[in-house]
Amino acid sequence: MGVSGIDLLLLDEIPVVQQHGIVCTITAAHPDADGIGEIEKGFNNPDYHPALHQIYRNLIPSAAGLGVKQVICFSGNRSGLSDPQGLENCAIGLAPLIPLAEKHGVTLVMELLNSKIDHPDYQCDHTAWGAALCERIGSSHFQLLYDIYHMQIMEGDVIRTIRDYHQHNCHYHTAGVPGRHEFDDRQELNYPAIARAIENTGFDGYIGQEYVPSTDDPFEFLPRAVTLCSPS
């Protein structure tokens, strides 16, 4: 089907796919028993920083030991925080982990998600905010996961935004809008054009297929999705 990697695996799942010649392209979140580290409870809340530091001080070297180069993280929900304060809190919380990521050759990757439909109140919901956080941290070992589905919902202008901020994006996700299903001719996004725009930035990483299948066969559309996102 043309798939060379699988996103968002837990540590104990990674060796299973590696046995079949598939790489884990980015780890899943590994929250604690209180849910700290999940989408809603991330680095914008200083109360969570101690637990997050413990989670990622274990996760970063463990991922590196398995050959995984990217580890996902989240801003968390606003919960009344202004965007400037949330950005400041994220920068403070992430700063102690950057040297560890650099040491192990791992990139911490914060996902851009929509707060309009799927993740109400999530703070890292615009590309410019995520890019500002990248610039504040100032390390190539902290970058963004640009989710095309989510950012179409939040801000549109996908190709221009990718061109303007591509230097901060190290991973991409797909899905059709509306509905988050297969991106066929019923959807409003032109994925071959988007894929060409990504390729023209010099991107050489992975594009993860994160659509929700609308048929009984979850693999029916997958080879076509890979083809549509492979303009070369």
XYZ file of N, CA, C and O in Angstrom, residues 3-4 6 13-23:
56
model
N 2.855 2.262 2.462
C 3.038 2.817 3.805
C 4.397 2.395 4.348
O 4.735 1.214 4.353
N 5.163 3.368 4.815
C 6.498 3.052 5.349
C 6.619 3.303 6.840
O 7.621 2.944 7.443
N 4.205 4.203 10.778
C 2.948 4.321 11.514
C 3.146 5.335 12.639
O 4.126 5.278 13.376
N 4.484 -0.962 21.580
C 3.983 -1.325 20.258
C 5.041 -1.158 19.169
O 4.945 -1.775 18.098
N 6.033 -0.310 19.440
C 7.001 0.050 18.406
C 7.792 -1.155 17.893
O 7.926 -1.334 16.667
N 8.328 -2.037 18.762
C 9.078 -3.185 18.237
C 8.251 -4.100 17.343
O 8.797 -4.761 16.457
N 6.942 -4.140 17.553
C 6.085 -5.013 16.748
C 6.121 -4.588 15.284
O 6.312 -5.411 14.381
N 5.949 -3.284 15.020
C 5.948 -2.832 13.624
C 7.352 -2.869 13.034
O 7.520 -3.133 11.834
N 8.352 -2.632 13.878
C 9.729 -2.670 13.373
C 10.103 -4.061 12.868
O 10.886 -4.191 11.921
N 9.541 -5.090 13.474
C 9.800 -6.457 13.016
C 9.316 -6.678 11.589
O 9.752 -7.606 10.913
N 8.409 -5.827 11.147
C 7.843 -5.958 9.801
C 8.388 -4.886 8.851
O 7.818 -4.647 7.782
N 9.478 -4.221 9.257
C 10.110 -3.248 8.390
C 9.421 -1.902 8.336
O 9.661 -1.103 7.425
N 8.566 -1.628 9.307
C 7.850 -0.355 9.385
C 8.435 0.456 10.531
O 8.709 -0.079 11.609
N 8.623 1.752 10.317
C 9.153 2.608 11.374
C 8.009 3.247 12.144
O 6.907 3.440 11.605
